[in-house]
């Protein structure tokens, strides 16, 4: 009987008599009873199923859609050529072949089609892959079709799809035709060429899965100190509960001043970079006093520190009494709402609430006029003393805008009669180039006029009505373009009177955000109309 003690860490300590050789340890990782073996087996099954499914789908799709793909490609190319103004110009010019033949050859090589033929309304070929046929009439000539036509024909190269599209002049009469042909086998071949790539990718994934499973399994065994799946699952459940279930920021700082862990809330409160973990606290973009506290060994209880625009209550305790390496645990709570610096926090919350109400209250119907009125109403009196909305005529009629003009119709007004601009709803306003509205339409950005009494461009547009507006007590304006999906629909004007603080630069971003949300609802209503 061998009584020699096995050294620590050998296989005897785990129920074996001798240390396992490297090959045996590798085999043990992939046994079906082990977690690694089960994961690898699952990966093999998943990869095989995905590969087989992809092959079946690719072959079926190629068989089913080859003709449709050829039809779509040939028709798209034929329509592009036929509707190109250059094609019409060349066909009606003195030398159509000289201009069209190089274009046809370029398209044939660039798109992979087999045939690009352009011919006159009398059937005389302007282009052909074989120059010997240029200038000769086509066989079985027929007049140009009235609309695009696609036919499937049998050729010496197999089944082919040919699309015919007429080339029409300004009077609508056909001056010629464009024919584009492509064989079905060419499209099917494109799908077949993807099969080796798919098979190679599947084999590569299997190889990477095997290597990755072995490496990860060995690393896990070293890092978990022999903990089984049940114990690891329980530990990580508690870990996730601490990190993500609590509504406080949690940091773990090592004894050397490096950040070891930060939960999502801590990242948000401190605006930490993605690579913050592992870096020294002193190197992170933090306020100096807060970074000093985190790197120091001292404890803290509800200390208030500034971080960007937030006031954070910081609690810090060392980890020494609870085992593990030297370090500290820090919790953070956002106490920004306790600030009272010029009411900025209250204003910010009110603006957010107003944006929320705007999202709920603007666009309740698909009527353009009603949506414009909802925009004006939601801004008064929480942001402006009065508001007006001017829209382009095409928007009111539900048409596509031809361009950004400065003649807009006042569509909505909100606010008390004593603080409203003098131009009534329904009147067409032609904004002069120097007015705030014309400037915002031209630049696509909001224009601020903090003091209308000194705004020369606004007063020159209509001096009499400008004087009436100033007499009513209105003194401040923000004009914002209503832009949606790259189209300017009109403007929204926010007005404030003498009894209210005039608009400032800090109000412009909010006005643009409110207008942007409303513009989407207005554009939806325009499209519906």
Coordinates of C-alpha atoms in Angstrom, one line a residue:
X1 CA 0.0 0.0 0.0
X2 CA 1.4 3.4 -1.0
X3 CA 1.2 5.8 1.8
X4 CA 3.1 8.6 0.2
X5 CA 1.2 11.9 0.6
X6 CA 0.2 13.6 -2.6
X7 CA 1.1 17.3 -2.8
X8 CA -1.6 19.9 -2.5
X9 CA -3.5 20.7 -5.7
X10 CA -3.0 17.2 -7.2
X11 CA -5.7 14.9 -8.4
X12 CA -5.6 12.9 -5.1
X13 CA -7.1 15.8 -3.3
X14 CA -10.0 15.6 -5.7
X15 CA -10.6 11.9 -5.4
X16 CA -7.8 10.6 -7.8
X17 CA -4.6 8.8 -7.0
X18 CA -2.2 10.7 -9.3
X19 CA -2.0 14.2 -10.8
X20 CA -3.9 14.3 -14.1
X21 CA -1.8 14.8 -17.1
X22 CA -2.6 17.8 -19.4
X23 CA -4.4 15.6 -22.0
X24 CA -6.5 14.0 -19.3
X25 CA -7.4 17.4 -17.9
X26 CA -8.4 18.6 -21.4
X27 CA -10.6 15.5 -21.9
X28 CA -12.3 16.1 -18.6
X29 CA -13.4 19.5 -19.6
X30 CA -15.4 18.1 -22.5
X31 CA -17.1 15.2 -20.8
X32 CA -20.8 15.4 -21.1
X33 CA -21.3 15.4 -17.3
X34 CA -19.2 18.5 -16.9
X35 CA -20.7 22.0 -17.4
X36 CA -18.1 22.8 -20.0
X37 CA -18.9 19.6 -21.9
X38 CA -22.6 20.3 -21.9
X39 CA -22.1 23.9 -23.0
X40 CA -19.8 22.7 -25.9
X41 CA -22.3 20.0 -26.9
X42 CA -25.1 22.6 -26.9
X43 CA -22.9 24.9 -29.1
X44 CA -22.3 22.1 -31.6
X45 CA -26.0 21.3 -31.8
X46 CA -26.9 25.0 -32.2
X47 CA -24.2 25.6 -34.9
X48 CA -25.3 22.5 -36.8
X49 CA -28.9 23.4 -36.7
X50 CA -28.3 27.0 -37.7
X51 CA -26.0 25.9 -40.6
X52 CA -28.5 23.3 -41.9
X53 CA -31.4 25.7 -41.6
X54 CA -29.4 28.4 -43.4
X55 CA -28.5 26.0 -46.2
X56 CA -32.1 24.9 -46.6
X57 CA -33.4 28.4 -46.5
X58 CA -30.7 29.6 -49.0
X59 CA -31.4 26.9 -51.5
X60 CA -35.2 27.3 -51.2
X61 CA -34.9 31.0 -51.4
X62 CA -32.7 30.8 -54.5
X63 CA -35.1 28.4 -56.2
X64 CA -38.1 30.4 -55.3
X65 CA -36.9 33.9 -55.9
X66 CA -34.4 33.6 -58.7
X67 CA -36.9 34.6 -61.4
X68 CA -38.4 37.4 -59.2
X69 CA -34.9 38.7 -58.5
X70 CA -34.1 38.7 -62.2
X71 CA -37.4 40.4 -62.9
X72 CA -36.8 43.1 -60.3
X73 CA -33.2 43.8 -61.3
X74 CA -33.9 44.1 -65.0
X75 CA -37.0 46.3 -64.4
X76 CA -35.2 48.6 -62.0
X77 CA -32.3 49.1 -64.4
X78 CA -34.6 49.5 -67.4
X79 CA -36.7 52.1 -65.6
X80 CA -33.6 54.0 -64.4
X81 CA -32.4 54.3 -68.0
X82 CA -35.7 55.1 -69.5
X83 CA -36.6 57.8 -67.0
X84 CA -33.1 59.4 -67.1
X85 CA -33.4 62.8 -68.8
X86 CA -30.1 62.1 -70.5
X87 CA -31.5 59.1 -72.3
X88 CA -34.3 61.1 -73.8
X89 CA -31.9 63.8 -74.8
X90 CA -29.6 61.3 -76.5
X91 CA -32.4 59.5 -78.4
X92 CA -33.7 62.8 -79.7
X93 CA -30.2 64.1 -80.5
X94 CA -28.3 63.8 -83.8
X95 CA -26.0 60.9 -82.6
X96 CA -27.9 58.6 -80.2
X97 CA -25.6 55.6 -80.7
X98 CA -22.4 57.6 -79.9
X99 CA -23.9 58.7 -76.6
X100 CA -25.9 55.6 -75.6
X101 CA -23.7 52.7 -76.6
X102 CA -20.9 53.5 -74.1
X103 CA -23.5 53.9 -71.4
X104 CA -25.1 50.6 -72.2
X105 CA -21.7 48.8 -72.1
X106 CA -20.9 50.4 -68.7
X107 CA -24.2 49.4 -67.2
X108 CA -23.8 45.8 -68.6
X109 CA -20.4 45.5 -66.9
X110 CA -21.3 47.3 -63.7
X111 CA -24.6 45.6 -62.9
X112 CA -24.0 42.1 -64.3
X113 CA -27.0 42.1 -66.7
X114 CA -26.7 40.2 -70.0
X115 CA -28.4 42.6 -72.3
X116 CA -29.0 46.4 -72.6
X117 CA -30.6 47.4 -75.9
X118 CA -32.1 50.8 -76.6
X119 CA -34.0 51.3 -79.9
X120 CA -36.2 53.9 -81.5
X121 CA -39.9 53.9 -81.8
X122 CA -39.5 52.4 -85.3
X123 CA -37.4 49.5 -83.9
X124 CA -33.9 50.7 -85.0
X125 CA -31.3 49.6 -82.5
X126 CA -29.2 52.4 -80.9
X127 CA -27.2 50.0 -78.7
X128 CA -26.5 46.3 -78.7
X129 CA -23.8 44.0 -77.1
X130 CA -22.8 43.0 -80.6
X131 CA -22.0 46.3 -82.5
X132 CA -22.9 44.5 -85.8
X133 CA -26.6 44.8 -84.9
X134 CA -26.5 48.5 -84.2
X135 CA -28.5 50.5 -86.7
X136 CA -30.5 47.5 -87.8
X137 CA -34.2 46.9 -87.0
X138 CA -35.1 44.3 -84.4
X139 CA -37.0 41.2 -85.4
X140 CA -40.7 41.1 -84.8
X141 CA -40.7 44.8 -84.1
X142 CA -43.6 46.1 -82.0
X143 CA -44.4 49.6 -81.0
X144 CA -43.0 50.8 -77.6
X145 CA -45.1 49.7 -74.7
X146 CA -47.3 52.2 -73.0
X147 CA -46.0 51.1 -69.6
X148 CA -43.1 48.9 -68.3
X149 CA -43.4 45.3 -69.4
X150 CA -41.4 42.3 -68.2
X151 CA -41.4 39.0 -70.1
X152 CA -39.7 35.6 -69.4
X153 CA -38.2 34.0 -72.5
X154 CA -36.1 31.0 -73.3
X155 CA -32.7 31.6 -74.8
X156 CA -29.6 29.6 -75.7
X157 CA -28.2 30.4 -72.3
X158 CA -31.4 29.3 -70.5
X159 CA -34.4 31.1 -69.1
X160 CA -34.0 34.9 -69.2
X161 CA -36.1 37.8 -68.0
X162 CA -36.4 40.9 -70.3
X163 CA -38.0 44.2 -69.2
X164 CA -39.2 46.8 -71.7
X165 CA -39.7 50.4 -70.6
X166 CA -40.8 53.2 -73.0
X167 CA -38.8 56.5 -73.2
X168 CA -41.3 59.3 -73.4
X169 CA -41.0 62.9 -74.3
X170 CA -42.4 66.0 -72.6
X171 CA -45.8 65.4 -74.5
X172 CA -46.0 61.9 -73.2
X173 CA -45.4 60.3 -76.6
X174 CA -42.8 57.4 -76.8
X175 CA -39.6 58.2 -78.7
X176 CA -38.1 54.8 -78.1
X177 CA -37.7 51.9 -75.7
X178 CA -35.1 50.4 -73.3
X179 CA -34.8 46.6 -73.0
X180 CA -32.7 45.0 -70.2
X181 CA -32.3 41.2 -70.0
X182 CA -30.7 38.9 -67.4
X183 CA -30.6 35.1 -67.2
X184 CA -32.2 33.4 -64.2
X185 CA -29.1 31.2 -63.8
X186 CA -26.9 34.2 -63.1
X187 CA -29.0 35.2 -60.1
X188 CA -29.2 31.6 -58.9
X189 CA -25.4 31.3 -59.2
X190 CA -25.0 34.3 -56.9
X191 CA -26.8 32.4 -54.1
X192 CA -24.8 29.2 -54.8
X193 CA -21.5 30.9 -54.4
X194 CA -22.5 31.7 -50.8
X195 CA -22.6 28.0 -49.8
X196 CA -18.9 27.5 -49.3
X197 CA -18.7 30.7 -47.2
X198 CA -21.6 29.5 -45.1
X199 CA -20.0 26.1 -44.6
X200 CA -16.7 27.5 -43.8
X201 CA -18.2 29.9 -41.3
X202 CA -20.0 27.0 -39.5
X203 CA -16.8 25.0 -39.3
X204 CA -14.9 28.1 -38.0
X205 CA -17.5 28.6 -35.3
X206 CA -17.2 25.0 -34.1
X207 CA -13.4 25.3 -33.8
X208 CA -13.6 28.6 -32.0
X209 CA -16.3 27.2 -29.7
X210 CA -14.1 24.2 -28.7
X211 CA -11.1 26.4 -28.0
X212 CA -13.1 29.0 -26.2
X213 CA -14.9 26.5 -24.0
X214 CA -11.6 24.9 -22.9
X215 CA -9.9 28.2 -22.1
X216 CA -13.0 29.7 -20.3
X217 CA -13.5 26.5 -18.3
X218 CA -9.9 26.3 -17.1
X219 CA -10.0 30.0 -16.1
X220 CA -13.3 29.6 -14.2
X221 CA -11.9 26.7 -12.2
X222 CA -9.0 28.8 -11.1
X223 CA -11.0 31.9 -10.3
X224 CA -13.9 30.2 -8.5
X225 CA -11.6 28.2 -6.1
X226 CA -13.5 25.1 -6.8
X227 CA -17.0 26.5 -6.3
X228 CA -19.8 24.5 -8.0
X229 CA -22.5 25.8 -10.2
X230 CA -25.1 26.1 -7.4
X231 CA -22.8 28.1 -5.2
X232 CA -21.6 30.3 -8.0
X233 CA -25.2 31.0 -9.1
X234 CA -26.2 31.9 -5.6
X235 CA -23.2 34.2 -5.2
X236 CA -23.8 36.0 -8.4
X237 CA -27.6 36.3 -7.7
X238 CA -26.6 38.2 -4.5
X239 CA -24.0 40.2 -6.5
X240 CA -26.6 41.3 -9.1
X241 CA -29.1 42.2 -6.4
X242 CA -26.6 44.5 -4.7
X243 CA -25.5 46.1 -8.0
X244 CA -28.7 46.5 -9.9
X245 CA -31.6 46.2 -7.6
X246 CA -30.6 49.1 -5.3
X247 CA -31.3 52.7 -6.3
X248 CA -27.9 54.0 -5.2
X249 CA -24.6 54.1 -6.9
X250 CA -22.1 51.5 -5.6
X251 CA -18.4 51.6 -6.0
X252 CA -15.6 49.3 -4.8
X253 CA -12.2 50.9 -4.6
X254 CA -9.1 48.8 -4.0
X255 CA -6.4 49.6 -1.4
X256 CA -4.2 50.9 -4.2
X257 CA -6.7 53.5 -5.2
X258 CA -8.0 51.7 -8.3
X259 CA -11.7 51.4 -9.1
X260 CA -12.5 47.7 -9.0
X261 CA -16.3 47.9 -9.6
X262 CA -19.0 50.4 -10.4
X263 CA -22.7 49.6 -10.9
X264 CA -24.9 51.3 -13.5
X265 CA -26.3 53.9 -11.2
X266 CA -22.8 55.0 -10.1
X267 CA -21.7 55.2 -13.7
X268 CA -24.7 57.5 -14.5
X269 CA -24.2 59.7 -11.4
X270 CA -20.5 60.2 -11.9
X271 CA -20.6 60.0 -15.8
X272 CA -17.8 57.5 -15.7
X273 CA -16.1 56.4 -19.0
X274 CA -16.6 52.8 -20.2
X275 CA -13.1 51.8 -19.2
X276 CA -13.3 53.3 -15.7
X277 CA -12.9 49.9 -13.9
X278 CA -9.2 49.1 -13.3
X279 CA -8.1 52.8 -13.5
X280 CA -6.9 54.9 -10.6
X281 CA -9.5 57.1 -9.1
X282 CA -7.2 60.1 -9.4
X283 CA -7.1 59.5 -13.2
X284 CA -10.9 59.5 -13.6
X285 CA -12.8 62.7 -14.6
X286 CA -14.1 63.5 -11.1
X287 CA -14.1 66.6 -8.9
X288 CA -10.9 66.9 -6.9
X289 CA -12.5 66.7 -3.5
X290 CA -14.6 63.7 -4.4
X291 CA -11.6 61.9 -6.0
X292 CA -9.6 62.6 -2.9
X293 CA -12.2 61.1 -0.6
X294 CA -12.5 57.9 -2.8
X295 CA -8.8 57.4 -2.8
X296 CA -8.2 58.1 0.9
X297 CA -8.6 55.5 3.6
X298 CA -10.9 57.5 5.8
X299 CA -14.6 56.7 6.2
X300 CA -17.5 59.1 5.4
X301 CA -21.2 59.4 6.3
X302 CA -23.6 61.4 4.1
X303 CA -20.9 63.8 2.9
X304 CA -22.2 66.1 0.2
X305 CA -19.9 66.4 -2.9
X306 CA -20.4 68.1 -6.2
X307 CA -20.1 66.0 -9.4
X308 CA -20.8 67.9 -12.6
X309 CA -24.2 69.4 -12.0
X310 CA -25.2 67.0 -9.3
X311 CA -24.9 67.1 -5.5
X312 CA -24.1 63.6 -4.2
X313 CA -24.4 62.2 -0.7
X314 CA -21.4 59.9 -0.2
X315 CA -21.1 57.1 2.3
X316 CA -17.8 55.2 2.5
X317 CA -16.8 52.1 4.6
X318 CA -13.7 49.9 4.5
X319 CA -13.9 46.3 3.5
X320 CA -11.3 45.1 6.1
X321 CA -13.7 43.8 8.8
X322 CA -15.6 41.7 6.2
X323 CA -12.7 39.8 4.6
X324 CA -11.2 40.0 1.2
X325 CA -8.5 42.4 0.0
X326 CA -8.1 45.9 1.5
X327 CA -10.3 48.5 0.0
X328 CA -13.6 50.4 0.6
X329 CA -17.2 50.3 -0.5
X330 CA -18.8 53.6 -1.5
X331 CA -22.5 54.4 -2.0
X332 CA -23.8 57.5 -3.7
X333 CA -27.2 59.1 -3.6
X334 CA -28.3 62.0 -5.9
X335 CA -29.5 64.9 -3.8
X336 CA -29.6 67.4 -6.6
X337 CA -33.2 68.2 -5.9
X338 CA -32.2 69.8 -2.6
X339 CA -30.4 72.5 -4.3
X340 CA -31.9 76.0 -4.4
X341 CA -29.6 77.8 -6.8
X342 CA -31.8 80.2 -8.7
X343 CA -34.5 77.6 -9.0
X344 CA -32.6 75.8 -11.8
X345 CA -33.6 72.3 -10.6
X346 CA -37.2 73.3 -10.4
X347 CA -37.2 74.9 -13.8
X348 CA -35.5 71.8 -15.3
X349 CA -38.1 69.5 -13.8
X350 CA -40.9 71.8 -15.0
X351 CA -39.5 71.8 -18.5
X352 CA -39.3 68.0 -18.5
X353 CA -42.9 67.8 -17.3
X354 CA -43.9 70.3 -20.1
X355 CA -42.2 68.1 -22.7
X356 CA -44.0 65.1 -21.3
X357 CA -47.3 66.9 -21.5
X358 CA -46.5 68.1 -25.0
X359 CA -45.9 64.5 -26.1
X360 CA -49.3 63.5 -24.6
X361 CA -51.2 66.6 -25.8
X362 CA -49.9 67.3 -29.3
X363 CA -51.0 65.2 -32.1
X364 CA -54.2 63.7 -30.5
X365 CA -55.8 64.0 -33.9
X366 CA -54.6 63.9 -37.5
X367 CA -55.9 67.4 -38.3
X368 CA -53.2 69.9 -39.1
X369 CA -55.0 73.0 -37.7
X370 CA -56.0 71.2 -34.5
X371 CA -52.4 69.9 -34.0
X372 CA -51.0 73.5 -34.5
X373 CA -53.5 74.8 -31.9
X374 CA -52.4 72.0 -29.5
X375 CA -48.8 73.2 -29.9
X376 CA -49.7 76.8 -29.1
X377 CA -51.9 75.8 -26.1
X378 CA -49.3 73.5 -24.5
X379 CA -46.7 76.3 -24.4
X380 CA -49.0 78.9 -22.8
X381 CA -48.6 79.9 -20.0
X382 CA -45.9 77.5 -18.7
X383 CA -43.3 78.6 -21.2
X384 CA -44.6 81.7 -23.0
X385 CA -47.3 84.3 -22.4
X386 CA -48.6 83.7 -25.9
X387 CA -47.7 81.5 -28.9
X388 CA -48.5 81.6 -32.6
X389 CA -48.0 79.0 -35.3
X390 CA -47.6 79.8 -39.0
X391 CA -47.6 77.0 -41.6
X392 CA -47.0 76.8 -45.3
X393 CA -50.1 76.5 -47.6
X394 CA -49.0 73.1 -48.8
X395 CA -49.0 71.8 -45.2
X396 CA -52.6 72.9 -44.7
X397 CA -53.7 71.3 -47.9
X398 CA -51.8 68.1 -47.2
X399 CA -49.4 68.5 -50.1
X400 CA -45.7 68.0 -50.5
X401 CA -43.7 71.1 -50.0
X402 CA -41.9 72.4 -53.1
X403 CA -39.4 74.5 -51.1
X404 CA -39.0 76.7 -48.0
X405 CA -40.8 80.0 -48.6
X406 CA -41.4 82.9 -46.3
X407 CA -45.1 83.3 -47.1
X408 CA -46.9 81.5 -44.3
X409 CA -50.4 81.5 -43.0
X410 CA -51.1 82.0 -39.3
X411 CA -52.8 78.8 -38.2
X412 CA -53.0 79.0 -34.4
X413 CA -52.8 81.5 -31.6
X414 CA -52.9 81.0 -27.9
X415 CA -52.7 83.4 -25.0
X416 CA -54.8 86.2 -23.5
X417 CA -56.1 88.8 -25.9
X418 CA -54.0 91.5 -24.1
X419 CA -50.8 89.7 -24.9
X420 CA -51.3 88.5 -28.4
X421 CA -49.7 89.6 -31.6
X422 CA -52.0 91.8 -33.7
X423 CA -52.1 89.5 -36.8
X424 CA -55.2 87.3 -36.6
X425 CA -55.6 83.6 -37.4
X426 CA -56.1 82.8 -41.1
X427 CA -54.0 85.8 -42.5
X428 CA -51.2 85.1 -44.9
X429 CA -47.9 86.7 -43.6
X430 CA -45.0 87.5 -45.9
X431 CA -42.0 87.6 -43.7
X432 CA -39.3 90.0 -44.9
X433 CA -35.7 88.7 -45.1
X434 CA -34.6 90.4 -41.9
X435 CA -37.4 89.2 -39.7
X436 CA -36.8 86.5 -37.0
X437 CA -39.1 84.1 -38.8
X438 CA -37.4 84.5 -42.1
X439 CA -34.0 84.1 -40.5
X440 CA -35.0 80.9 -38.7
X441 CA -36.5 79.4 -41.9
X442 CA -33.3 80.2 -43.7
X443 CA -30.9 78.8 -41.1
X444 CA -33.0 76.0 -39.7
X445 CA -32.3 77.1 -36.1
X446 CA -34.2 79.1 -33.6
X447 CA -33.8 82.9 -33.5
X448 CA -33.9 84.8 -30.2
X449 CA -35.1 88.4 -29.9
X450 CA -34.7 89.2 -26.2
X451 CA -35.9 92.8 -26.8
X452 CA -38.3 93.3 -29.6
X453 CA -38.2 97.1 -29.2
X454 CA -34.7 97.0 -30.7
X455 CA -35.4 94.3 -33.3
X456 CA -35.2 96.3 -36.5
X457 CA -36.0 93.4 -38.9
X458 CA -39.1 92.5 -37.1
X459 CA -40.4 96.1 -36.9
X460 CA -39.7 96.8 -40.6
X461 CA -42.0 93.9 -41.8
X462 CA -45.1 95.8 -40.6
X463 CA -44.3 98.9 -38.5
X464 CA -47.9 99.6 -37.6
X465 CA -48.7 96.1 -36.3
X466 CA -45.3 95.9 -34.6
X467 CA -46.1 99.1 -32.7
X468 CA -49.5 97.6 -31.7
X469 CA -47.8 94.4 -30.5
X470 CA -45.3 96.4 -28.4
X471 CA -48.2 98.5 -27.0
X472 CA -49.8 95.3 -25.8
X473 CA -46.8 94.6 -23.6
X474 CA -45.0 91.9 -25.7
X475 CA -41.3 92.4 -25.6
X476 CA -39.5 89.1 -26.2
X477 CA -39.7 86.4 -28.9
X478 CA -38.2 83.1 -29.9
X479 CA -39.0 82.0 -33.5
X480 CA -38.4 78.3 -34.1
X481 CA -38.6 76.4 -37.5
X482 CA -41.0 73.4 -37.5
X483 CA -38.7 70.9 -39.2
X484 CA -39.7 67.2 -39.6
X485 CA -38.0 64.6 -41.8
X486 CA -35.8 67.2 -43.5
X487 CA -38.7 69.4 -44.4
X488 CA -39.6 72.8 -42.9
X489 CA -43.3 73.1 -42.4
X490 CA -43.5 76.6 -40.9
X491 CA -42.6 78.4 -37.7
X492 CA -43.8 78.6 -34.1
X493 CA -43.3 81.9 -32.3
X494 CA -43.1 82.1 -28.5
X495 CA -43.8 85.5 -27.0
X496 CA -43.3 87.0 -23.5
X497 CA -44.6 90.3 -22.1
X498 CA -43.2 92.9 -19.7
X499 CA -44.5 91.1 -16.6
X500 CA -42.4 88.0 -17.4
X501 CA -38.7 87.5 -17.5
X502 CA -37.5 87.9 -21.2
X503 CA -36.3 84.9 -23.1
X504 CA -32.6 84.1 -22.8
X505 CA -30.2 81.8 -24.5
X506 CA -30.9 79.0 -22.0
X507 CA -34.5 78.9 -23.3
X508 CA -33.6 78.3 -26.9
X509 CA -32.7 74.6 -26.7
X510 CA -36.0 73.9 -24.9
X511 CA -38.0 75.8 -27.5
X512 CA -36.2 73.8 -30.3
X513 CA -37.0 70.5 -28.5
X514 CA -40.6 71.4 -28.1
X515 CA -40.9 72.5 -31.8
X516 CA -39.2 69.3 -33.0
X517 CA -41.6 67.1 -31.1
X518 CA -44.6 69.0 -32.5
X519 CA -43.2 69.1 -36.0
X520 CA -43.4 65.3 -36.2
X521 CA -47.1 65.4 -35.2
X522 CA -47.7 68.2 -37.8
X523 CA -46.0 66.2 -40.5
X524 CA -48.0 63.1 -39.7
X525 CA -51.2 65.2 -39.9
X526 CA -50.1 66.7 -43.2
X527 CA -49.3 63.2 -44.7
X528 CA -52.7 62.0 -43.5
X529 CA -54.5 65.0 -45.0

